[in-house]
Tab-separated table of C-alpha atoms and ligand atoms in Angstrom:
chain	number	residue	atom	x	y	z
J	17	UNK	CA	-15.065	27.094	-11.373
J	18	UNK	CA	-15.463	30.735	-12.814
J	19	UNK	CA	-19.107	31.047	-14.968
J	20	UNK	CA	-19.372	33.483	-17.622
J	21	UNK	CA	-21.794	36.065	-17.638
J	22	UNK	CA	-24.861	35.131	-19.249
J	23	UNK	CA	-24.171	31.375	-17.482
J	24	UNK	CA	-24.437	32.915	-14.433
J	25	UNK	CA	-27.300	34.986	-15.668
J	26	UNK	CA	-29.433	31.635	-16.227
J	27	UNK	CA	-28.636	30.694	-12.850
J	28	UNK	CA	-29.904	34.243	-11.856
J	29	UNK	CA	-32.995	33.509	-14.239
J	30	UNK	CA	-33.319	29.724	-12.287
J	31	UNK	CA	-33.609	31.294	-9.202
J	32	UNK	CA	-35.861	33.928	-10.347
J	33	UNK	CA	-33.686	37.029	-10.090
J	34	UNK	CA	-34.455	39.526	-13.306
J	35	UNK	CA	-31.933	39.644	-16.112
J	36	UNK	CA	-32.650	41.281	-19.636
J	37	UNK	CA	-33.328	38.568	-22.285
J	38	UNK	CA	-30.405	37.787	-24.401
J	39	UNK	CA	-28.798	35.374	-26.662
J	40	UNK	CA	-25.231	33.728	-26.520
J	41	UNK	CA	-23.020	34.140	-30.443
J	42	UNK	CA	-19.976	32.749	-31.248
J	43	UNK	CA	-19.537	34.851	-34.325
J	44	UNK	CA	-20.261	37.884	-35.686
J	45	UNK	CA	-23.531	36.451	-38.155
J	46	UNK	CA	-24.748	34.540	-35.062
J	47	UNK	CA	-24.603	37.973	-32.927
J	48	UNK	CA	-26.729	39.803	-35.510
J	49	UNK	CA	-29.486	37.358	-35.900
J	50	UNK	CA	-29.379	37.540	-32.061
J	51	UNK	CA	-29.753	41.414	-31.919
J	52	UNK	CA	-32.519	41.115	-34.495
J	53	UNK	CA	-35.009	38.409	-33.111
J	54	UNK	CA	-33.788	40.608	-29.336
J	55	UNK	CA	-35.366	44.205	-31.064
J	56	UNK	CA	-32.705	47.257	-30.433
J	57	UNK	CA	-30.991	48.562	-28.985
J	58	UNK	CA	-29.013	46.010	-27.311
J	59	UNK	CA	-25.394	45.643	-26.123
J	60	UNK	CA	-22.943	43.863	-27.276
J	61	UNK	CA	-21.067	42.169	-24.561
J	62	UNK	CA	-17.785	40.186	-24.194
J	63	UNK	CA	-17.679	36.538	-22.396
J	64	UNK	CA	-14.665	36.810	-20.497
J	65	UNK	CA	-13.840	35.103	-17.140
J	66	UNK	CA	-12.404	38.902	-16.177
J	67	UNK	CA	-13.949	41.839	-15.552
J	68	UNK	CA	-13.678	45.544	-16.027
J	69	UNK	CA	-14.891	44.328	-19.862
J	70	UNK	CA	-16.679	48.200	-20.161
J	71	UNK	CA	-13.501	50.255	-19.833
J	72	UNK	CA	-11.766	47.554	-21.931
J	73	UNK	CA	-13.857	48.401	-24.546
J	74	UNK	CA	-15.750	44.761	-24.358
J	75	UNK	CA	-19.480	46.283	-23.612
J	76	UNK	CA	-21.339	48.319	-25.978
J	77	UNK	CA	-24.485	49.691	-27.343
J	78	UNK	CA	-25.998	48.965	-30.348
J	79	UNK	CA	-29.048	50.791	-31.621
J	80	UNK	CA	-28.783	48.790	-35.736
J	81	UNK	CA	-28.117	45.531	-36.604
J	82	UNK	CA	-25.242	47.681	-38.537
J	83	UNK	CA	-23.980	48.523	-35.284
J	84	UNK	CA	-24.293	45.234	-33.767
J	85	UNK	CA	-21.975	44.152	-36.321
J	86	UNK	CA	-19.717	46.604	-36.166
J	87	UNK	CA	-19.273	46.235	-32.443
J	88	UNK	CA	-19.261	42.477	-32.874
J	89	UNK	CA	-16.539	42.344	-34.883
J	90	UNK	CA	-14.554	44.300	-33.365
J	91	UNK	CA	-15.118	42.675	-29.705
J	92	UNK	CA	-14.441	39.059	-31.011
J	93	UNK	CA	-11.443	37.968	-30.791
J	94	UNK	CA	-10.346	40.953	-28.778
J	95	UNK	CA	-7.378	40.233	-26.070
J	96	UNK	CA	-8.908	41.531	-22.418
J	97	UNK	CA	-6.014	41.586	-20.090
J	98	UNK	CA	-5.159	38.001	-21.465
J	99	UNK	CA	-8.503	36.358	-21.827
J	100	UNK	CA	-9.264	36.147	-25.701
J	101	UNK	CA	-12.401	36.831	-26.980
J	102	UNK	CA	-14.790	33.239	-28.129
J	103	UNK	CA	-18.451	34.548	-27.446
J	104	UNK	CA	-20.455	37.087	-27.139
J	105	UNK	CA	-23.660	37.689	-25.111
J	106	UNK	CA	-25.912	39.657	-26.892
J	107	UNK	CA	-29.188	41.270	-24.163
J	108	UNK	CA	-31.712	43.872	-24.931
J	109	UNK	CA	-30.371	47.054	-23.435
J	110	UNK	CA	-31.530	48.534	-20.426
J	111	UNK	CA	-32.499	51.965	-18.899
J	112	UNK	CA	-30.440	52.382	-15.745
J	113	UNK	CA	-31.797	55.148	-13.119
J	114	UNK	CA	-29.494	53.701	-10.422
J	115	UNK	CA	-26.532	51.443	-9.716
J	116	UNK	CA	-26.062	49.076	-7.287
J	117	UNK	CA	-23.906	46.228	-5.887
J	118	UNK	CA	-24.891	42.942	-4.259
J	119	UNK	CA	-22.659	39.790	-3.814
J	120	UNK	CA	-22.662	36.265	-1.171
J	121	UNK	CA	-20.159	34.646	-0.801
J	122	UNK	CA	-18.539	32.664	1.835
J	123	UNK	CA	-16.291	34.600	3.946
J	124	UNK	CA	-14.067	32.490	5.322
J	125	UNK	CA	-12.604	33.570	8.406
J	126	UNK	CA	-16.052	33.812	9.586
J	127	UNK	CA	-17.414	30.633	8.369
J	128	UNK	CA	-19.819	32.208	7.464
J	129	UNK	CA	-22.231	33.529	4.227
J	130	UNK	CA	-21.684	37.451	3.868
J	131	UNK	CA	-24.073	39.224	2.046
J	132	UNK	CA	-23.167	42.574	0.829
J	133	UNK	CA	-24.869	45.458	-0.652
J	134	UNK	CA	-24.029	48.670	-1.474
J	135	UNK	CA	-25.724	51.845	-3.512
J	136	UNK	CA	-22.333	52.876	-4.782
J	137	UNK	CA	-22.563	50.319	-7.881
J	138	UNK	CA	-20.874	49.964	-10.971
J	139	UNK	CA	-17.253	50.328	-9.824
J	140	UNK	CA	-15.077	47.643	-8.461
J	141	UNK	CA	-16.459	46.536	-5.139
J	142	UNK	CA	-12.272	47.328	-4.311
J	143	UNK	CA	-12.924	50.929	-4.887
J	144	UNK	CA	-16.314	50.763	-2.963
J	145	UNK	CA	-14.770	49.223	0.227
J	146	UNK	CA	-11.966	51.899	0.047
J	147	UNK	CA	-13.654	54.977	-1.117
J	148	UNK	CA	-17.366	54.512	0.652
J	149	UNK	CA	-16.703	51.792	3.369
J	150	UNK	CA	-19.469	53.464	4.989
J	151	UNK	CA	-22.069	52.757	2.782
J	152	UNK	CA	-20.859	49.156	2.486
J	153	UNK	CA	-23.113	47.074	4.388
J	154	UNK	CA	-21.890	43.421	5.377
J	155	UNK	CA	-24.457	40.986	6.881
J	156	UNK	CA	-23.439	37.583	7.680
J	157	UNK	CA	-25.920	35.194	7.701
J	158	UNK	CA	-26.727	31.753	10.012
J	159	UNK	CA	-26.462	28.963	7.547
J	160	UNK	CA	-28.758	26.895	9.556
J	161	UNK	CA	-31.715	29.859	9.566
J	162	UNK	CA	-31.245	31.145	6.115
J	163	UNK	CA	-31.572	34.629	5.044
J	164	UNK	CA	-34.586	36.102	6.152
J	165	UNK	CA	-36.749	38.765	4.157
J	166	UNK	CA	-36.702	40.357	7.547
J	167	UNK	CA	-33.122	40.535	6.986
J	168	UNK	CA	-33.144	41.201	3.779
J	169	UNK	CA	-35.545	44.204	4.013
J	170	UNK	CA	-33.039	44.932	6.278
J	171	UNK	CA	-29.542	45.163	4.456
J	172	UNK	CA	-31.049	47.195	1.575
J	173	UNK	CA	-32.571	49.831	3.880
J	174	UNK	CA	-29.812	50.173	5.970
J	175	UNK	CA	-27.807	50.686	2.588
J	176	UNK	CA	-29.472	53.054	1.527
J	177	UNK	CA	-31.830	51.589	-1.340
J	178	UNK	CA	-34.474	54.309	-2.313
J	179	UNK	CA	-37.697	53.451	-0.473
J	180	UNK	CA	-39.622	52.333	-3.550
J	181	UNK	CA	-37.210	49.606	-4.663
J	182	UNK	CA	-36.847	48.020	-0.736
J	183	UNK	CA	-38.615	44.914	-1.210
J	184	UNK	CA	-37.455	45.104	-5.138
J	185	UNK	CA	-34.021	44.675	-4.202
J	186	UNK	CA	-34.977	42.767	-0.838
J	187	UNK	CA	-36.059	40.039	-3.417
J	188	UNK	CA	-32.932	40.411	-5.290
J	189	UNK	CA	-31.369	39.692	-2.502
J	190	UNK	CA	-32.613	36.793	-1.204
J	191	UNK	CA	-32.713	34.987	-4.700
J	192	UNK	CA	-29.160	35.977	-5.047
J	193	UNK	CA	-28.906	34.195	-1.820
J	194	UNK	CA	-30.193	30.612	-2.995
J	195	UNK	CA	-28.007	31.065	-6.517
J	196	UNK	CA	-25.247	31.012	-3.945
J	197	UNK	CA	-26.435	27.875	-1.935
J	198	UNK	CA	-28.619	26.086	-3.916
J	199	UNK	CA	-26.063	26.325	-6.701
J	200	UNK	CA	-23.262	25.618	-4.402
J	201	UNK	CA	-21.505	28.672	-4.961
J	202	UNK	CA	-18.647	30.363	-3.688
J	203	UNK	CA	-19.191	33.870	-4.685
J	204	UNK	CA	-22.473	35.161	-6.152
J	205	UNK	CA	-21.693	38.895	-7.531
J	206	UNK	CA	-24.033	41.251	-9.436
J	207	UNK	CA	-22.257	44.774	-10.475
J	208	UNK	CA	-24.132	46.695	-11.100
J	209	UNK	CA	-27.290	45.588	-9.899
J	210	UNK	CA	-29.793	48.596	-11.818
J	211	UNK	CA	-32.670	50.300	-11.113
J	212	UNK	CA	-34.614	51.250	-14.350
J	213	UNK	CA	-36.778	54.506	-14.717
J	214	UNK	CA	-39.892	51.932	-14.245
J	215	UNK	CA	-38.176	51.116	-11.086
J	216	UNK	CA	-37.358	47.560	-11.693
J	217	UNK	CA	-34.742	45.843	-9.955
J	218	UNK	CA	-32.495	44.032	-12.637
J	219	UNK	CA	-29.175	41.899	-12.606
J	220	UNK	CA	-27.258	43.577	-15.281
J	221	UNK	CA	-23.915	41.678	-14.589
J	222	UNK	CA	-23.296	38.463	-13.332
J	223	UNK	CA	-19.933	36.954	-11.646
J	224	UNK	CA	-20.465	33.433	-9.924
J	225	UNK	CA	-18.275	31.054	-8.835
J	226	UNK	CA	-18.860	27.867	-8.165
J	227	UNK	CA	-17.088	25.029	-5.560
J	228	UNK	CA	-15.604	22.534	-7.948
J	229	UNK	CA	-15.922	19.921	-5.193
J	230	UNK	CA	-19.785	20.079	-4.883
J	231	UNK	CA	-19.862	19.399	-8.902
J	232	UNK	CA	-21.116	16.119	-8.161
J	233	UNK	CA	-24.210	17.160	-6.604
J	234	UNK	CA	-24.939	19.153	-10.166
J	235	UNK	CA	-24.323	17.178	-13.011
J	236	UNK	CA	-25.976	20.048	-15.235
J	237	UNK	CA	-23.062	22.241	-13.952
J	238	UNK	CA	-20.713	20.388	-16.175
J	239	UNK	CA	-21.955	21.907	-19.445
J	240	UNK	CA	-21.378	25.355	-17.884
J	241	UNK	CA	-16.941	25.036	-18.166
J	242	UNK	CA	-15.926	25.793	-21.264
J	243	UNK	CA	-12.233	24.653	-22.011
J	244	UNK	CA	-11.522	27.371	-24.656
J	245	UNK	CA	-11.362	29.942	-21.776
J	246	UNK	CA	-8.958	27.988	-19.560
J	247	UNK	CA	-5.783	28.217	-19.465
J	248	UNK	CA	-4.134	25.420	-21.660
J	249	UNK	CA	-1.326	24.707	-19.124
J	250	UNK	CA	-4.047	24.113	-16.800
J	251	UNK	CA	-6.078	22.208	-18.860
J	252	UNK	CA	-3.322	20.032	-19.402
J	253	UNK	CA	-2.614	19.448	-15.713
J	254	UNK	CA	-5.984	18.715	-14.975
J	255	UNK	CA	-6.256	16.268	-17.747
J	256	UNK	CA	-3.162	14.394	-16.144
J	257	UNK	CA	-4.957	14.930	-12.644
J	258	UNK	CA	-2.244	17.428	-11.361
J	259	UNK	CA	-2.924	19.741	-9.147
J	260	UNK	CA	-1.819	22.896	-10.678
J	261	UNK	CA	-2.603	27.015	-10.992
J	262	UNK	CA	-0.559	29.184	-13.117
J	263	UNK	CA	0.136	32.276	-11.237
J	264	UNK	CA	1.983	35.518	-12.576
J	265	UNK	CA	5.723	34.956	-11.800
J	266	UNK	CA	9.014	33.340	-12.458
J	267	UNK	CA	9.622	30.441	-10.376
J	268	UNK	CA	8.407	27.505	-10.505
J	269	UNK	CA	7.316	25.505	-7.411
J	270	UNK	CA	6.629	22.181	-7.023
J	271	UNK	CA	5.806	20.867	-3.684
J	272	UNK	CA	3.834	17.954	-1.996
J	273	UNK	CA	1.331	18.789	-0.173
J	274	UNK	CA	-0.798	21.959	-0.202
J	275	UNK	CA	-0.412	23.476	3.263
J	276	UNK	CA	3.295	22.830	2.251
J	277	UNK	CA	2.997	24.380	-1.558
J	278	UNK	CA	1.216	27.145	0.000
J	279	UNK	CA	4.206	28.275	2.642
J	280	UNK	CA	6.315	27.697	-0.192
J	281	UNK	CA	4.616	30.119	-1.907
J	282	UNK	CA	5.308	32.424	1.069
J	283	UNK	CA	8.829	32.075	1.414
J	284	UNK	CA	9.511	32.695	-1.994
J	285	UNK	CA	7.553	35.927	-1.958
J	286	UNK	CA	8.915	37.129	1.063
J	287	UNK	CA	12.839	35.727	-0.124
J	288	UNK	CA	11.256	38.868	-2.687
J	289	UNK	CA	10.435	36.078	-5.943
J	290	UNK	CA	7.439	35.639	-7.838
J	291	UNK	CA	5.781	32.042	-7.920
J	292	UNK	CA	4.856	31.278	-11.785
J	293	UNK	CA	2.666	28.488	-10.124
J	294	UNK	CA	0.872	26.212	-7.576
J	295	UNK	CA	1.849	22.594	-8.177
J	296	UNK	CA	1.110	20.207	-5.528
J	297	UNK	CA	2.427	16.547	-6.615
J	298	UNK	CA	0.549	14.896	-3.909
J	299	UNK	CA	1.366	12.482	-1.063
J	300	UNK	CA	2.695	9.202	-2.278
J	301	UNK	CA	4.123	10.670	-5.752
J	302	UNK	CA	6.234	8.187	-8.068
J	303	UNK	CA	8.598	9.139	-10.604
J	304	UNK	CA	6.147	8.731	-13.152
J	305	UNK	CA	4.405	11.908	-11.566
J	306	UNK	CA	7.510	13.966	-10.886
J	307	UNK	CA	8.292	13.804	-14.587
J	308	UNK	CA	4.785	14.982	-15.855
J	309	UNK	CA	4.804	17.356	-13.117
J	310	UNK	CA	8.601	19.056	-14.072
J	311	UNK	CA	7.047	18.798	-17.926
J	312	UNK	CA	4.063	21.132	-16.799
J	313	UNK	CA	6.099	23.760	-15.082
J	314	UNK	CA	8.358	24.409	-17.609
J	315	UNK	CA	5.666	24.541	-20.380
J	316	UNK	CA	5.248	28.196	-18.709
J	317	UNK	CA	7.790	30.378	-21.307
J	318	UNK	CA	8.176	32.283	-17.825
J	319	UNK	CA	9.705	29.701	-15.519
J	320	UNK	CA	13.225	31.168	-14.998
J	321	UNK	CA	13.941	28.414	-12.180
J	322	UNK	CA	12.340	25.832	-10.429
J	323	UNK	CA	12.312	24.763	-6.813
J	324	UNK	CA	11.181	21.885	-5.232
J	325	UNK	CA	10.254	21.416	-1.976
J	326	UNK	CA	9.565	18.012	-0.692
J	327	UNK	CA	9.003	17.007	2.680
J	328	UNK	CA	8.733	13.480	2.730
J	329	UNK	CA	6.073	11.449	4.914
J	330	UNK	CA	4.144	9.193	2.632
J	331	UNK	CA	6.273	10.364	0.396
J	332	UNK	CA	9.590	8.866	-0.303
J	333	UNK	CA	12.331	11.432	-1.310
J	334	UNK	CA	13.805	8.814	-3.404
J	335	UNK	CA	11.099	8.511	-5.375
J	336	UNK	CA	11.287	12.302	-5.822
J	337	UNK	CA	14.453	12.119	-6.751
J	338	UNK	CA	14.126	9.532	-9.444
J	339	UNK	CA	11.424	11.313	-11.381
J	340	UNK	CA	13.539	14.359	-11.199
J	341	UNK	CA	16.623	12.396	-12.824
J	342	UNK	CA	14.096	10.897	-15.205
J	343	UNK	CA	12.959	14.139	-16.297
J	344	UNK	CA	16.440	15.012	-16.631
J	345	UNK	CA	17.036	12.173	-18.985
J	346	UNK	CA	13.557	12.251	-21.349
J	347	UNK	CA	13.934	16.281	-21.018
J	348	UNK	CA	17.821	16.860	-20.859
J	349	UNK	CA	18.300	20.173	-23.537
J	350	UNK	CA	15.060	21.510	-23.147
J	351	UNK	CA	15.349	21.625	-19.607
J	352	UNK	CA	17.240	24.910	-19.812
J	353	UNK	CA	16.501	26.589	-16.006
J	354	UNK	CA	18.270	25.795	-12.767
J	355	UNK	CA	16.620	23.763	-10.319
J	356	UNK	CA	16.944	23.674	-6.232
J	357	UNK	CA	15.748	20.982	-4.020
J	358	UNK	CA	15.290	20.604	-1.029
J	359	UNK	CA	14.486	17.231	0.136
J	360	UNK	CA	13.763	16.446	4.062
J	361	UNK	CA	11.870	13.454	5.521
J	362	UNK	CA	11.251	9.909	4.461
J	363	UNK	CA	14.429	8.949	2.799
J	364	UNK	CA	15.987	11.972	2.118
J	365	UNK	CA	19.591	11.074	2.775
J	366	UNK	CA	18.959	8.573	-0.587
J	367	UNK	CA	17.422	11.011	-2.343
J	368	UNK	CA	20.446	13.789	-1.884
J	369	UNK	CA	22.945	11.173	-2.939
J	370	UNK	CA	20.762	9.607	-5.912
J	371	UNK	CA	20.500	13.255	-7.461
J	372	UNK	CA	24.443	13.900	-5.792
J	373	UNK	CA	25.291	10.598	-8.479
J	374	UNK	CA	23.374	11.282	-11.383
J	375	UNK	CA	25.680	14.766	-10.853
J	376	UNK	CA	22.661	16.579	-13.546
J	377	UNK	CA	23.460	19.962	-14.501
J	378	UNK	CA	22.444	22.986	-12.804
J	379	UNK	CA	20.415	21.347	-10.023
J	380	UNK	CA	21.412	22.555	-6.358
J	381	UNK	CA	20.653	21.259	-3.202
J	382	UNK	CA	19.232	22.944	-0.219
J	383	UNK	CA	18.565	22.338	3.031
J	384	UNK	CA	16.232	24.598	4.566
J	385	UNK	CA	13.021	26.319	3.283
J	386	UNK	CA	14.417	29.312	3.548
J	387	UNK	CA	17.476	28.375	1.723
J	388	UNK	CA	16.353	27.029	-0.919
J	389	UNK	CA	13.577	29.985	-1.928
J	390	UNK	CA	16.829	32.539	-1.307
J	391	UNK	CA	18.810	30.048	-3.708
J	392	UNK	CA	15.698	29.771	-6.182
J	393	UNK	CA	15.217	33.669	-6.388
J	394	UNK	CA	18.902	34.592	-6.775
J	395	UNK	CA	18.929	31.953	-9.898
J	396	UNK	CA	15.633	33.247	-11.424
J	397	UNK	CA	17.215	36.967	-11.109
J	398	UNK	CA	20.749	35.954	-12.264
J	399	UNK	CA	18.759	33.682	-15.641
J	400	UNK	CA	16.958	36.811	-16.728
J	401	UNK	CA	20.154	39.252	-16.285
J	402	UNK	CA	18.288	41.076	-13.293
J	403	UNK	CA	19.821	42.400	-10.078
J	404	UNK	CA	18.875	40.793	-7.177
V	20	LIG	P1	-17.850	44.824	-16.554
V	20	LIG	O1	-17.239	46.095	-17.043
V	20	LIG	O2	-17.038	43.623	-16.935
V	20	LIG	O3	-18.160	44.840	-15.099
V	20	LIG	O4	-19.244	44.642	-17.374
V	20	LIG	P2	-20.733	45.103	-17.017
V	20	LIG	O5	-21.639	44.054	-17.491
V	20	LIG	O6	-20.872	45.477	-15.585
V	20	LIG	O7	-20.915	46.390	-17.920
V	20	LIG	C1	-20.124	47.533	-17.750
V	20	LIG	C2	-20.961	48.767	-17.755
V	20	LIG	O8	-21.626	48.896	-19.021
V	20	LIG	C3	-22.076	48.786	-16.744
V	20	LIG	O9	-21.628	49.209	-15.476
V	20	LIG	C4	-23.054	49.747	-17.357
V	20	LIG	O10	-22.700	51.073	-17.006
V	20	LIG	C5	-22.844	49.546	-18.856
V	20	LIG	N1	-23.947	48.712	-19.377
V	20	LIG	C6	-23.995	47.360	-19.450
V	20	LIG	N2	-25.186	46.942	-19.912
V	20	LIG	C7	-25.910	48.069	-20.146
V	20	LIG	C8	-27.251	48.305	-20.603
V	20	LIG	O11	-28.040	47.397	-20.889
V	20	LIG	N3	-27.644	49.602	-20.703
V	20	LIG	C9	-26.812	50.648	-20.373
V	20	LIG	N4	-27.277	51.886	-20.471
V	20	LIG	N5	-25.565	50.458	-19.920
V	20	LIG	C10	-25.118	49.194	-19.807
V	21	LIG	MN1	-19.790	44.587	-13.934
């Protein structure tokens, strides 16, 4: 679960890591009464769960409550990169002298907490890694011992922190440490993390993450989601407790299973498609869940064709089959996309013939991985008139 800005700026504040005061507005009266009771200037700043909000035009200064208005009018309701606009986070503005970058997060391969840090702030942490690897310092840490203020001290001399904000950002660091695991936290980013002229060390950004599956152990984490910024696809899935993520293509995959949704997801990329989604129907899925499942994928306007890709263990490929043929029957016209299936496993010999009888239009059968993702791109190219 993504947090917003200023919600990851109270975790920041929890944890006592320094952020500028500020105020949260949903509209544009709210957002001046906010810059008011703050003082000026401040800056106006867009709640988005993307960032790169500055060059978009999402983050700026305000030295009037005139221009406070102005500003938040203008950013609400703005479109950045396909995240609309709800609230605005209003903080007093700061003086920067210098800009740096901290993050934890868990680095997987390693299993393992990294923390980075870096004196090359403000840019993407992308550009920092590729431009100044150098003076990117990654530090995993022992889970069991914690990060040490030895450590700590550490990382931001060895990156190059001027000497008289060390233990400034040494602190920063280690409180950015227990937002990520006290908070249970998969990423815990600040960029940039500032220097002022009165050489305070400040969190002027905020990016956290958090693990949806420790949720439970933070029932004050549930006020932080905020539906309006989800995607309502997604929303929808989740509601119906279907695993789901939109992603930016074309074809839609359904698969059950995640390790087998996932190399689905490969061999359609590499058969040169473009997933539109991750859907994983689950072990033991009924018909009942096939149709709601085929009824989310195609509410994505950029589903061109659909393959499943069922392997059956628990699973019964009948089963499969049925809620396809029933989502053939409650759908029939609006299902206007060509679908391929493969099904292998647990009665998959009855499911071919079941969808073989019901003879529904445009569905093809495959039998291999590999041919059905070549079969699924070649449709998806040939439905939107491109060459494969
Ligand atoms: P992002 O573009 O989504 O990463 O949003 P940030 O919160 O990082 O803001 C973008 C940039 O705006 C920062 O890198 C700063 O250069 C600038 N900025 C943000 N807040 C302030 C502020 O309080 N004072 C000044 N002078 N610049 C700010
Ligand atoms: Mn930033």
């Amino acid at each position: 679960m993504d947090l917003l800005e200023y919600q990851g700026k109270q975790l920041f504040r929890a944890h006592g890591l320094a952020v500028s005061e500020g105020r949260a507005a949903d509209t544009v009266e709210d957002a001046v009464a906010a810059a008011d009771a703050i003082g000026y200037p401040v800056v106006v700043k867009a709640q988005v769960l993307i960032g790169g909000r500055g060059k978009a035009g999402g983050v700026k200064l305000a030295s009037s409550a005139e221009e406070a208005r102005q500003h938040a009018s203008k950013i609400l309701g703005m479109d950045i990169r396909g995240h609309t606009v709800h609230t605005l986070w209003i903080e007093h503005a700061s003086e920067i002298a210098s800009e740096y970058y901290a993050a934890v997060l868990l680095d997987r391969s390693a299993k393992q907490p990294l923390v980075m840090f870096s004196t090359e702030g403000g840019v993407e942490i992308e550009q920092i890694a590729k431009q100044t690897p150098e003076r990117l310092i990654r530090h995993h840490v022992d889970y069991l011992e914690g990060l040490s203020r030895a450590e700590s001290l550490q990382i931001a001399t060895e990156g190059g922190a001027e000497e008289d904000v060390r233990e400034g950002v040494a602190d920063a660091l280690l409180a950015l440490y227990e937002v990520w695991r006290q908070e249970d936290a998969t990423l815990a980013e600040i960029n940039p993390l500032i220097v002022t002229p009165d050489r305070q060390v400040k969190a002027l950004d905020a990016k956290v993450s958090l693990d949806g599956n420790a949720l439970y152990r933070h029932p004050d984490h549930a006020s932080l989601s905020d539906s309006r910024n989800e995607d309502p696809i997604e929303r929808k899935a989740k509601e119906q407790g279907v695993q789901y993520v939109k992603l930016d293509g074309d074809i839609g995959i359904l698969g059950n299973g995640a390790g087998l949704v996932m190399s689905t997801l490969d061999v359609v990329a590499q058969a040169g498609g473009k997933p539109a989604n991750f859907l994983d129907a689950g072990g033991g899925s009924d018909a009942e869940k096939i149709k709601q499942a085929v009824e989310i994928i195609l509410a994505n306007d950029a589903v061109k064709a659909v393959l499943f890709n069922i392997f059956g263990g628990i699973t019964r490929c009948d089963e499969v089959a049925r809620g396809l043929i029933g989502a053939f029957e409650e759908m029939g016209p609006a299902i206007s996309v060509p679908f391929v299936v493969r099904l292998d496993g647990t009665n998959d010999e009855d499911g071919r013939r079941l969808i073989e009888q019901a003879a529904l239009p445009n569905v093809h059968p495959a039998k291999t991985m590999n041919e059905a993702a070549e079969k699924v791109v070649a449709l998806a190219a040939a439905q939107s008139g491109r060459q494969v």
